[in-house]
Amino acid sequence: MPLFGKKDAQRKKETASVEDKYEFKDLLGTGAFSQVVLAESKEESSKMYAIKCIDKKALKGKEDSLENEIKVLRRLKHPNIVQLVETFEDKNKVYLVMELVTGGELFDRIVEKGSYTEKDASHLIRQILEAVDYMHSQGVVHRDLKPENLLYYSPDEDSKIMISDFGLSKMEDSGIMATACGTPGYVAPEVLAQKPYGKAVDVWSIGVIAYILYV
């Protein structure tokens, strides 16, 4: 059964394949189920994207998680959230064409800088809060906010920050949240206690990130 459902599957059959629209370039990274490849659009001159190529065989049993991530990403359009551009599917793989960000993780800049000035930290946290406020207004809870999932759009010193990795995110209308998930050190107490929780868990994680920036 196609991951995108019958309607989307039919639409994909009527349109071009990922290879028709994009020329794959360099390998950007690898994960347990996927590879991320730098790709150039064949329709937009010199426009580059990051394409997440997910192996269906390796993904077996976790299809619902991928479907949820795609559903969430399609709902979110914000300047501080990494954008899903389009999706493709063939016999062996699912392809997520993502906005390309090149500035690296907030985690790496924290290590490099040691600590942020109050001005720089407040500017950063403001962007994260605005993105999370929008995300929450769309009924989405990220559940894994941490410096490794916050990416700089470019290597520039004054680059904007982008929220990424919605693999653990969940929409509020999909049921009560009580699953213990996320990254130790950043998750709220109610998550660890496996008690019902909501949007506030993201705010807790932002508080931890703000503390780390100042220390």
Coordinates of N, CA and C in Angstrom, one line a residue:
M1 N 0.8 -1.2 0.0 CA 0.0 0.0 0.0 C 0.9 1.3 0.0
P2 N 0.7 2.2 -0.9 CA 1.5 3.4 -1.0 C 1.4 4.2 0.3
L3 N 2.6 4.8 0.7 CA 2.6 5.5 1.9 C 1.8 6.8 1.9
F4 N 1.6 7.3 0.7 CA 0.9 8.6 0.6 C -0.6 8.5 0.4
G5 N -1.1 7.2 0.4 CA -2.5 7.0 0.2 C -2.9 7.0 -1.3
K6 N -4.1 6.5 -1.6 CA -4.5 6.3 -3.0 C -4.5 7.6 -3.8
K7 N -5.0 8.6 -3.2 CA -5.1 9.9 -4.0 C -3.7 10.4 -4.4
D8 N -2.8 10.5 -3.4 CA -1.5 10.9 -3.7 C -0.7 10.0 -4.6
A9 N -0.9 8.7 -4.4 CA -0.2 7.7 -5.2 C -0.6 7.9 -6.7
Q10 N -1.9 8.2 -6.9 CA -2.4 8.4 -8.3 C -1.8 9.6 -8.9
R11 N -1.7 10.7 -8.1 CA -1.1 11.9 -8.5 C 0.3 11.8 -8.9
K12 N 1.1 11.0 -8.1 CA 2.5 10.8 -8.4 C 2.7 10.0 -9.7
K13 N 1.8 9.1 -10.0 CA 1.9 8.3 -11.2 C 1.7 9.2 -12.5
E14 N 0.9 10.3 -12.3 CA 0.7 11.2 -13.4 C 1.7 12.3 -13.5
T15 N 2.6 12.4 -12.6 CA 3.7 13.4 -12.7 C 5.0 12.8 -12.8
A16 N 6.1 13.6 -12.9 CA 7.4 13.2 -13.1 C 8.0 12.4 -11.9
S17 N 9.0 11.6 -12.1 CA 9.7 10.9 -11.0 C 10.7 11.9 -10.4
V18 N 11.3 11.5 -9.3 CA 12.3 12.4 -8.6 C 13.5 12.6 -9.5
E19 N 13.9 11.6 -10.3 CA 15.0 11.7 -11.2 C 14.7 12.6 -12.3
D20 N 13.5 12.7 -12.7 CA 13.1 13.6 -13.8 C 13.2 15.1 -13.4
K21 N 13.0 15.4 -12.2 CA 12.9 16.8 -11.7 C 14.2 17.2 -11.0
Y22 N 15.0 16.3 -10.5 CA 16.2 16.6 -9.7 C 17.4 15.8 -10.2
E23 N 18.6 16.5 -10.2 CA 19.8 15.8 -10.4 C 20.6 15.6 -9.1
F24 N 20.8 14.4 -8.7 CA 21.5 14.1 -7.5 C 22.9 14.4 -7.5
K25 N 23.4 15.1 -6.5 CA 24.8 15.5 -6.4 C 25.5 14.7 -5.3
D26 N 25.9 15.5 -4.2 CA 26.7 14.9 -3.2 C 25.9 14.3 -2.1
L27 N 26.4 13.3 -1.4 CA 25.8 12.7 -0.2 C 26.1 13.7 1.0
L28 N 25.0 14.1 1.7 CA 25.1 15.0 2.8 C 25.1 14.3 4.1
G29 N 24.5 13.1 4.2 CA 24.5 12.4 5.5 C 23.7 11.1 5.3
T30 N 23.9 10.3 6.4 CA 23.2 9.0 6.4 C 22.5 8.7 7.7
G31 N 21.4 8.0 7.7 CA 20.8 7.6 9.0 C 20.4 6.1 9.0
A32 N 19.7 5.7 10.0 CA 19.3 4.3 10.1 C 18.5 3.8 8.9
F33 N 17.6 4.7 8.4 CA 16.6 4.3 7.4 C 16.8 5.1 6.1
S34 N 17.7 6.1 6.1 CA 17.8 7.0 4.9 C 19.1 7.6 4.7
Q35 N 19.2 8.2 3.5 CA 20.4 9.0 3.1 C 19.8 10.4 2.7
V36 N 20.6 11.4 3.0 CA 20.2 12.8 2.6 C 21.2 13.2 1.5
V37 N 20.7 13.6 0.3 CA 21.5 13.9 -0.8 C 21.3 15.3 -1.3
L38 N 22.3 16.0 -1.7 CA 22.2 17.3 -2.3 C 21.8 17.1 -3.7
A39 N 20.8 17.9 -4.1 CA 20.2 17.7 -5.4 C 19.9 19.1 -6.1
E40 N 20.1 19.2 -7.4 CA 19.8 20.4 -8.1 C 18.6 20.2 -8.9
S41 N 17.7 21.3 -8.9 CA 16.5 21.2 -9.6 C 16.8 21.3 -11.1
K42 N 16.1 20.6 -11.9 CA 16.2 20.7 -13.4 C 15.3 21.7 -14.0
E43 N 14.4 22.2 -13.1 CA 13.4 23.2 -13.6 C 13.7 24.6 -13.1
E44 N 14.5 24.7 -12.0 CA 14.9 26.0 -11.5 C 16.4 26.1 -11.6
S45 N 16.9 27.0 -12.4 CA 18.3 27.1 -12.6 C 19.1 27.3 -11.3
S46 N 20.1 26.3 -11.1 CA 21.0 26.4 -9.9 C 20.3 26.3 -8.6
K47 N 19.0 26.0 -8.5 CA 18.3 25.9 -7.2 C 18.6 24.5 -6.6
M48 N 19.2 24.5 -5.3 CA 19.6 23.3 -4.7 C 18.6 22.9 -3.6
Y49 N 18.5 21.6 -3.4 CA 17.6 21.1 -2.3 C 18.3 19.9 -1.6
A50 N 17.8 19.6 -0.4 CA 18.3 18.4 0.3 C 17.1 17.3 0.1
I51 N 17.5 16.2 -0.4 CA 16.5 15.1 -0.6 C 16.7 14.0 0.3
K52 N 15.8 13.7 1.2 CA 15.9 12.5 2.1 C 15.3 11.3 1.4
C53 N 16.2 10.3 1.2 CA 15.9 9.1 0.4 C 15.7 8.0 1.5
I54 N 14.5 7.5 1.7 CA 14.1 6.6 2.7 C 13.9 5.2 2.1
D55 N 14.6 4.2 2.7 CA 14.6 2.9 2.2 C 13.3 2.2 2.8
K56 N 12.4 1.8 1.9 CA 11.1 1.2 2.4 C 11.4 -0.1 3.1
K57 N 12.4 -0.9 2.7 CA 12.6 -2.2 3.3 C 13.1 -2.0 4.7
A58 N 14.0 -1.0 4.9 CA 14.5 -0.7 6.3 C 13.5 -0.1 7.2
L59 N 12.5 0.6 6.5 CA 11.4 1.3 7.3 C 10.3 0.3 7.7
K60 N 10.3 -0.9 7.2 CA 9.2 -1.8 7.5 C 8.8 -1.8 8.9
G61 N 7.5 -1.6 9.2 CA 7.0 -1.6 10.5 C 6.9 -0.2 11.1
K62 N 7.5 0.8 10.5 CA 7.5 2.1 11.0 C 6.9 3.1 10.0
E63 N 6.1 2.5 9.1 CA 5.4 3.4 8.0 C 4.6 4.5 8.6
D64 N 3.9 4.2 9.7 CA 3.0 5.1 10.3 C 3.7 6.4 10.8
S65 N 4.9 6.2 11.3 CA 5.7 7.3 11.8 C 6.1 8.2 10.6
L66 N 6.5 7.6 9.5 CA 6.9 8.4 8.3 C 5.6 9.2 7.8
E67 N 4.5 8.5 7.7 CA 3.3 9.1 7.2 C 2.9 10.3 8.1
N68 N 3.1 10.2 9.4 CA 2.8 11.2 10.4 C 3.8 12.4 10.1
E69 N 5.1 12.1 9.9 CA 6.0 13.2 9.7 C 5.7 14.0 8.5
I70 N 5.3 13.3 7.4 CA 5.0 13.9 6.1 C 3.7 14.8 6.3
K71 N 2.7 14.3 7.0 CA 1.5 15.0 7.3 C 1.8 16.3 8.0
V72 N 2.6 16.2 9.0 CA 3.0 17.4 9.8 C 3.7 18.4 9.0
L73 N 4.7 18.0 8.2 CA 5.5 18.9 7.4 C 4.7 19.6 6.4
R74 N 3.7 18.9 5.8 CA 2.8 19.5 4.8 C 2.0 20.6 5.4
R75 N 1.7 20.5 6.7 CA 0.8 21.5 7.4 C 1.6 22.7 7.7
L76 N 2.9 22.6 7.9 CA 3.7 23.7 8.4 C 4.4 24.5 7.4
K77 N 4.2 25.8 7.3 CA 4.9 26.8 6.4 C 5.2 28.0 7.2
H78 N 6.5 28.1 7.6 CA 7.0 29.2 8.4 C 8.5 29.4 8.1
P79 N 8.9 30.7 8.1 CA 10.3 31.0 7.7 C 11.4 30.4 8.7
N80 N 11.0 29.9 9.9 CA 11.9 29.3 10.8 C 11.7 27.8 11.0
I81 N 11.0 27.2 10.0 CA 10.8 25.8 10.0 C 11.2 25.2 8.6
V82 N 12.1 24.2 8.6 CA 12.6 23.6 7.4 C 11.4 23.1 6.6
Q83 N 11.3 23.6 5.3 CA 10.1 23.3 4.5 C 10.2 22.0 3.7
L84 N 9.1 21.2 3.8 CA 9.0 20.1 2.8 C 8.4 20.7 1.5
V85 N 9.2 20.5 0.4 CA 8.8 21.0 -0.9 C 7.8 20.1 -1.6
E86 N 8.2 18.8 -1.7 CA 7.3 17.8 -2.3 C 7.8 16.4 -2.0
T87 N 7.0 15.5 -2.4 CA 7.4 14.1 -2.1 C 7.2 13.2 -3.3
F88 N 8.0 12.1 -3.3 CA 8.0 11.2 -4.4 C 8.0 9.8 -3.8
E89 N 7.6 8.8 -4.5 CA 7.6 7.4 -4.1 C 7.8 6.5 -5.3
D90 N 8.7 5.5 -5.1 CA 8.9 4.5 -6.2 C 8.8 3.1 -5.5
K91 N 9.2 2.1 -6.1 CA 9.0 0.7 -5.6 C 9.9 0.5 -4.3
N92 N 11.0 1.1 -4.3 CA 12.0 0.9 -3.2 C 12.1 2.0 -2.2
K93 N 11.8 3.2 -2.6 CA 12.1 4.4 -1.7 C 11.0 5.4 -1.7
V94 N 11.0 6.2 -0.6 CA 10.2 7.4 -0.5 C 11.2 8.6 -0.5
Y95 N 10.9 9.6 -1.2 CA 11.8 10.8 -1.3 C 11.1 12.0 -0.7
L96 N 11.8 12.7 0.2 CA 11.3 13.9 0.7 C 12.2 15.0 0.3
V97 N 11.7 15.9 -0.6 CA 12.5 17.0 -1.1 C 12.3 18.2 -0.1
M98 N 13.4 18.5 0.5 CA 13.4 19.5 1.6 C 14.2 20.8 1.2
E99 N 13.8 21.9 1.8 CA 14.5 23.1 1.7 C 16.0 22.9 2.2
L100 N 16.9 23.4 1.5 CA 18.3 23.2 1.8 C 18.8 24.2 2.8
V101 N 19.3 23.8 4.0 CA 19.9 24.7 5.0 C 21.4 24.2 5.1
T102 N 22.3 25.2 5.2 CA 23.7 24.9 5.1 C 24.5 25.4 6.3
G103 N 23.9 26.0 7.3 CA 24.6 26.6 8.4 C 25.0 25.7 9.5
G104 N 24.6 24.4 9.5 CA 24.9 23.5 10.6 C 24.1 23.6 11.8
E105 N 24.3 22.7 12.8 CA 23.5 22.7 14.0 C 23.8 23.8 15.0
L106 N 22.8 24.2 15.7 CA 23.0 25.1 16.8 C 24.0 24.5 17.8
F107 N 23.9 23.2 18.0 CA 24.8 22.5 18.9 C 26.3 22.8 18.6
D108 N 26.6 22.7 17.3 CA 28.0 23.0 16.9 C 28.5 24.4 17.2
R109 N 27.5 25.3 17.0 CA 27.9 26.7 17.3 C 28.0 27.0 18.8
I110 N 27.2 26.3 19.6 CA 27.4 26.4 21.0 C 28.8 26.0 21.4
V111 N 29.2 24.8 20.9 CA 30.5 24.3 21.2 C 31.6 25.2 20.8
E112 N 31.4 25.8 19.6 CA 32.4 26.7 19.0 C 32.5 28.0 19.8
K113 N 31.3 28.6 20.2 CA 31.3 29.9 20.9 C 31.5 29.8 22.4
G114 N 31.1 28.7 23.0 CA 31.2 28.5 24.4 C 29.9 29.0 25.1
S115 N 29.6 30.3 24.8 CA 28.3 30.8 25.3 C 27.9 32.0 24.4
Y116 N 26.6 32.3 24.5 CA 26.1 33.4 23.6 C 25.9 34.7 24.5
T117 N 26.0 35.9 23.9 CA 25.7 37.1 24.6 C 24.2 37.1 24.8
E118 N 23.8 37.9 25.7 CA 22.3 38.0 26.0 C 21.6 38.5 24.8
K119 N 22.1 39.4 24.0 CA 21.5 39.9 22.8 C 21.4 38.8 21.8
D120 N 22.4 38.1 21.5 CA 22.4 37.0 20.5 C 21.4 35.9 20.9
A121 N 21.5 35.5 22.2 CA 20.7 34.4 22.7 C 19.2 34.8 22.6
S122 N 18.9 36.1 23.0 CA 17.5 36.5 23.0 C 16.9 36.6 21.5
H123 N 17.8 36.9 20.6 CA 17.4 37.0 19.2 C 17.1 35.5 18.7
L124 N 17.9 34.6 19.1 CA 17.8 33.2 18.7 C 16.5 32.6 19.3
I125 N 16.3 32.8 20.6 CA 15.1 32.3 21.3 C 13.8 32.9 20.8
R126 N 13.9 34.1 20.4 CA 12.7 34.8 19.9 C 12.2 34.1 18.6
Q127 N 13.2 33.7 17.7 CA 12.9 33.1 16.5 C 12.3 31.7 16.8
I128 N 12.9 31.0 17.7 CA 12.4 29.6 18.1 C 10.9 29.7 18.6
L129 N 10.7 30.7 19.5 CA 9.4 30.9 20.1 C 8.3 31.2 19.1
E130 N 8.7 32.1 18.1 CA 7.7 32.4 17.1 C 7.4 31.2 16.2
A131 N 8.4 30.4 15.9 CA 8.2 29.2 15.1 C 7.3 28.2 15.9
V132 N 7.6 28.0 17.2 CA 6.9 27.1 18.0 C 5.5 27.5 18.2
D133 N 5.3 28.8 18.4 CA 3.9 29.4 18.6 C 3.1 29.1 17.3
Y134 N 3.7 29.3 16.2 CA 3.0 29.0 14.9 C 2.7 27.5 14.8
M135 N 3.7 26.7 15.1 CA 3.5 25.2 15.1 C 2.4 24.8 16.0
H136 N 2.3 25.3 17.2 CA 1.3 25.0 18.2 C -0.1 25.5 17.7
S137 N -0.1 26.6 17.0 CA -1.4 27.1 16.4 C -1.9 26.2 15.4
Q138 N -1.1 25.4 14.8 CA -1.5 24.4 13.8 C -1.7 23.0 14.4
G139 N -1.7 23.0 15.7 CA -2.0 21.8 16.5 C -0.8 20.7 16.5
V140 N 0.4 21.2 16.2 CA 1.5 20.3 16.2 C 2.4 20.5 17.4
V141 N 2.8 19.4 18.0 CA 3.8 19.4 19.1 C 5.0 18.7 18.6
H142 N 6.2 19.3 18.8 CA 7.4 18.8 18.2 C 7.9 17.6 19.0
R143 N 8.0 17.8 20.3 CA 8.4 16.7 21.3 C 9.9 16.4 21.3
D144 N 10.7 17.0 20.4 CA 12.1 16.7 20.5 C 13.0 17.9 20.2
L145 N 12.6 19.1 20.7 CA 13.4 20.3 20.5 C 14.7 20.2 21.3
K146 N 15.8 20.4 20.6 CA 17.2 20.4 21.2 C 18.1 21.0 20.2
P147 N 19.3 21.4 20.6 CA 20.2 22.1 19.7 C 20.6 21.4 18.5
E148 N 20.6 20.0 18.5 CA 20.9 19.3 17.3 C 19.8 19.3 16.3
N149 N 18.6 19.7 16.7 CA 17.4 19.8 15.7 C 17.1 21.2 15.3
L150 N 18.0 22.1 15.7 CA 17.9 23.6 15.3 C 19.1 23.9 14.4
L151 N 18.7 24.2 13.2 CA 19.8 24.4 12.1 C 19.8 25.9 11.7
Y152 N 21.1 26.3 11.4 CA 21.2 27.7 10.9 C 21.0 27.6 9.4
Y153 N 20.3 28.5 8.8 CA 19.9 28.5 7.4 C 21.2 28.7 6.5
S154 N 22.2 29.4 7.0 CA 23.4 29.6 6.2 C 24.6 29.7 7.2
P155 N 25.8 29.7 6.7 CA 27.0 29.8 7.6 C 27.2 31.2 8.2
D156 N 26.4 32.2 7.7 CA 26.6 33.6 8.2 C 26.4 33.7 9.7
E157 N 27.1 34.6 10.2 CA 27.0 34.9 11.7 C 25.6 35.3 12.1
D158 N 24.9 36.0 11.2 CA 23.6 36.5 11.6 C 22.5 35.7 10.9
S159 N 22.8 34.4 10.5 CA 21.8 33.6 9.9 C 20.6 33.3 10.8
K160 N 19.4 33.1 10.2 CA 18.2 32.8 10.9 C 18.4 31.3 11.4
I161 N 17.6 30.9 12.4 CA 17.6 29.5 12.9 C 16.3 28.8 12.3
M162 N 16.5 27.5 12.1 CA 15.4 26.7 11.6 C 15.1 25.5 12.4
I163 N 13.8 25.2 12.7 CA 13.5 23.9 13.4 C 13.4 22.8 12.4
S164 N 14.0 21.7 12.7 CA 14.0 20.5 11.8 C 13.6 19.2 12.6
D165 N 13.6 18.1 11.9 CA 13.4 16.8 12.4 C 12.1 16.7 13.2
F166 N 11.0 16.4 12.4 CA 9.7 16.2 13.0 C 9.3 14.8 13.1
G167 N 10.3 13.9 13.2 CA 10.1 12.5 13.3 C 9.3 12.0 14.6
L168 N 9.4 12.8 15.6 CA 8.7 12.5 16.9 C 7.5 13.4 17.1
S169 N 7.3 14.3 16.2 CA 6.2 15.2 16.4 C 4.8 14.5 16.3
K170 N 3.8 15.2 16.9 CA 2.5 14.7 16.9 C 1.4 15.8 16.8
M171 N 0.3 15.5 16.1 CA -0.8 16.5 16.1 C -1.7 16.2 17.2
E172 N -2.1 17.3 17.9 CA -3.0 17.1 19.1 C -4.3 16.4 18.8
D173 N -4.8 16.5 17.6 CA -6.1 15.9 17.3 C -6.0 14.4 17.0
S174 N -4.7 13.9 17.1 CA -4.5 12.4 16.9 C -4.6 11.6 18.1
G175 N -5.0 12.2 19.3 CA -5.1 11.5 20.5 C -4.3 12.0 21.7
I176 N -4.5 11.4 22.8 CA -3.8 11.8 24.0 C -2.3 11.4 23.9
M177 N -1.5 12.4 24.3 CA 0.0 12.1 24.3 C 0.4 11.7 25.7
A178 N 1.0 10.5 25.8 CA 1.6 10.1 27.1 C 2.8 9.3 26.9
T179 N 3.3 9.1 25.6 CA 4.5 8.3 25.3 C 5.7 9.0 25.7
A180 N 6.6 8.3 26.4 CA 7.9 8.9 26.8 C 8.8 8.9 25.6
C181 N 9.1 10.1 25.1 CA 10.0 10.2 23.9 C 10.8 11.5 24.0
G182 N 11.7 11.7 23.0 CA 12.5 12.9 23.1 C 13.9 12.6 23.5
T183 N 14.7 13.6 24.0 CA 16.1 13.4 24.3 C 16.3 13.8 25.8
P184 N 16.8 12.8 26.6 CA 17.0 13.1 28.0 C 17.8 14.4 28.2
G185 N 17.4 15.2 29.2 CA 18.0 16.5 29.4 C 17.2 17.6 28.9
Y186 N 16.4 17.3 27.8 CA 15.6 18.4 27.2 C 14.1 18.1 27.4
V187 N 13.7 16.9 27.8 CA 12.3 16.6 27.9 C 11.7 17.1 29.3
A188 N 10.4 17.4 29.2 CA 9.7 17.9 30.4 C 9.5 16.7 31.4
P189 N 9.3 17.0 32.7 CA 9.1 15.9 33.7 C 7.9 15.1 33.4
E190 N 6.8 15.7 32.9 CA 5.6 14.9 32.7 C 5.8 13.9 31.6
V191 N 6.7 14.1 30.6 CA 7.0 13.2 29.6 C 7.7 11.9 30.2
L192 N 8.7 12.2 31.0 CA 9.5 11.1 31.6 C 8.6 10.3 32.6
A193 N 7.6 11.0 33.2 CA 6.7 10.3 34.1 C 5.6 9.5 33.4
Q194 N 5.6 9.7 32.0 CA 4.6 9.1 31.2 C 3.2 9.4 31.6
K195 N 3.0 10.7 31.9 CA 1.7 11.3 32.2 C 1.2 12.0 31.0
P196 N -0.1 12.2 30.8 CA -0.6 12.9 29.7 C 0.0 14.3 29.6
Y197 N 0.3 14.7 28.4 CA 1.0 16.1 28.3 C 0.5 16.7 27.0
G198 N 0.9 18.0 26.8 CA 0.6 18.7 25.6 C 1.7 19.6 25.1
K199 N 1.2 20.8 24.6 CA 2.2 21.8 24.0 C 3.3 22.3 24.9
A200 N 2.9 22.3 26.2 CA 3.9 22.9 27.2 C 5.2 22.1 27.2
V201 N 5.3 20.9 26.8 CA 6.5 20.2 26.8 C 7.6 20.8 25.9
D202 N 7.1 21.4 24.8 CA 8.0 22.1 23.9 C 8.6 23.4 24.5
V203 N 7.7 24.0 25.3 CA 8.2 25.3 26.0 C 9.3 24.9 27.1
W204 N 9.1 23.8 27.7 CA 10.1 23.3 28.7 C 11.5 23.2 27.9
S205 N 11.4 22.5 26.8 CA 12.7 22.3 26.0 C 13.3 23.6 25.6
I206 N 12.5 24.5 25.2 CA 13.1 25.9 24.9 C 13.7 26.5 26.1
G207 N 13.2 26.3 27.2 CA 13.8 26.9 28.4 C 15.2 26.2 28.7
V208 N 15.3 24.9 28.5 CA 16.6 24.3 28.6 C 17.6 24.8 27.6
I209 N 17.1 25.0 26.4 CA 18.0 25.5 25.3 C 18.5 26.9 25.7
A210 N 17.6 27.7 26.2 CA 17.9 29.1 26.6 C 19.0 29.1 27.7
Y211 N 18.8 28.2 28.7 CA 19.8 28.1 29.8 C 21.2 27.7 29.2
I212 N 21.2 26.7 28.3 CA 22.5 26.3 27.7 C 23.2 27.4 27.0
L213 N 22.4 28.2 26.3 CA 23.0 29.3 25.5 C 23.7 30.3 26.5
Y214 N 23.2 30.5 27.7 CA 23.8 31.5 28.6 C 25.0 30.9 29.4
V215 N 25.0 29.6 29.7 CA 26.0 29.1 30.6 C 27.3 29.0 29.9

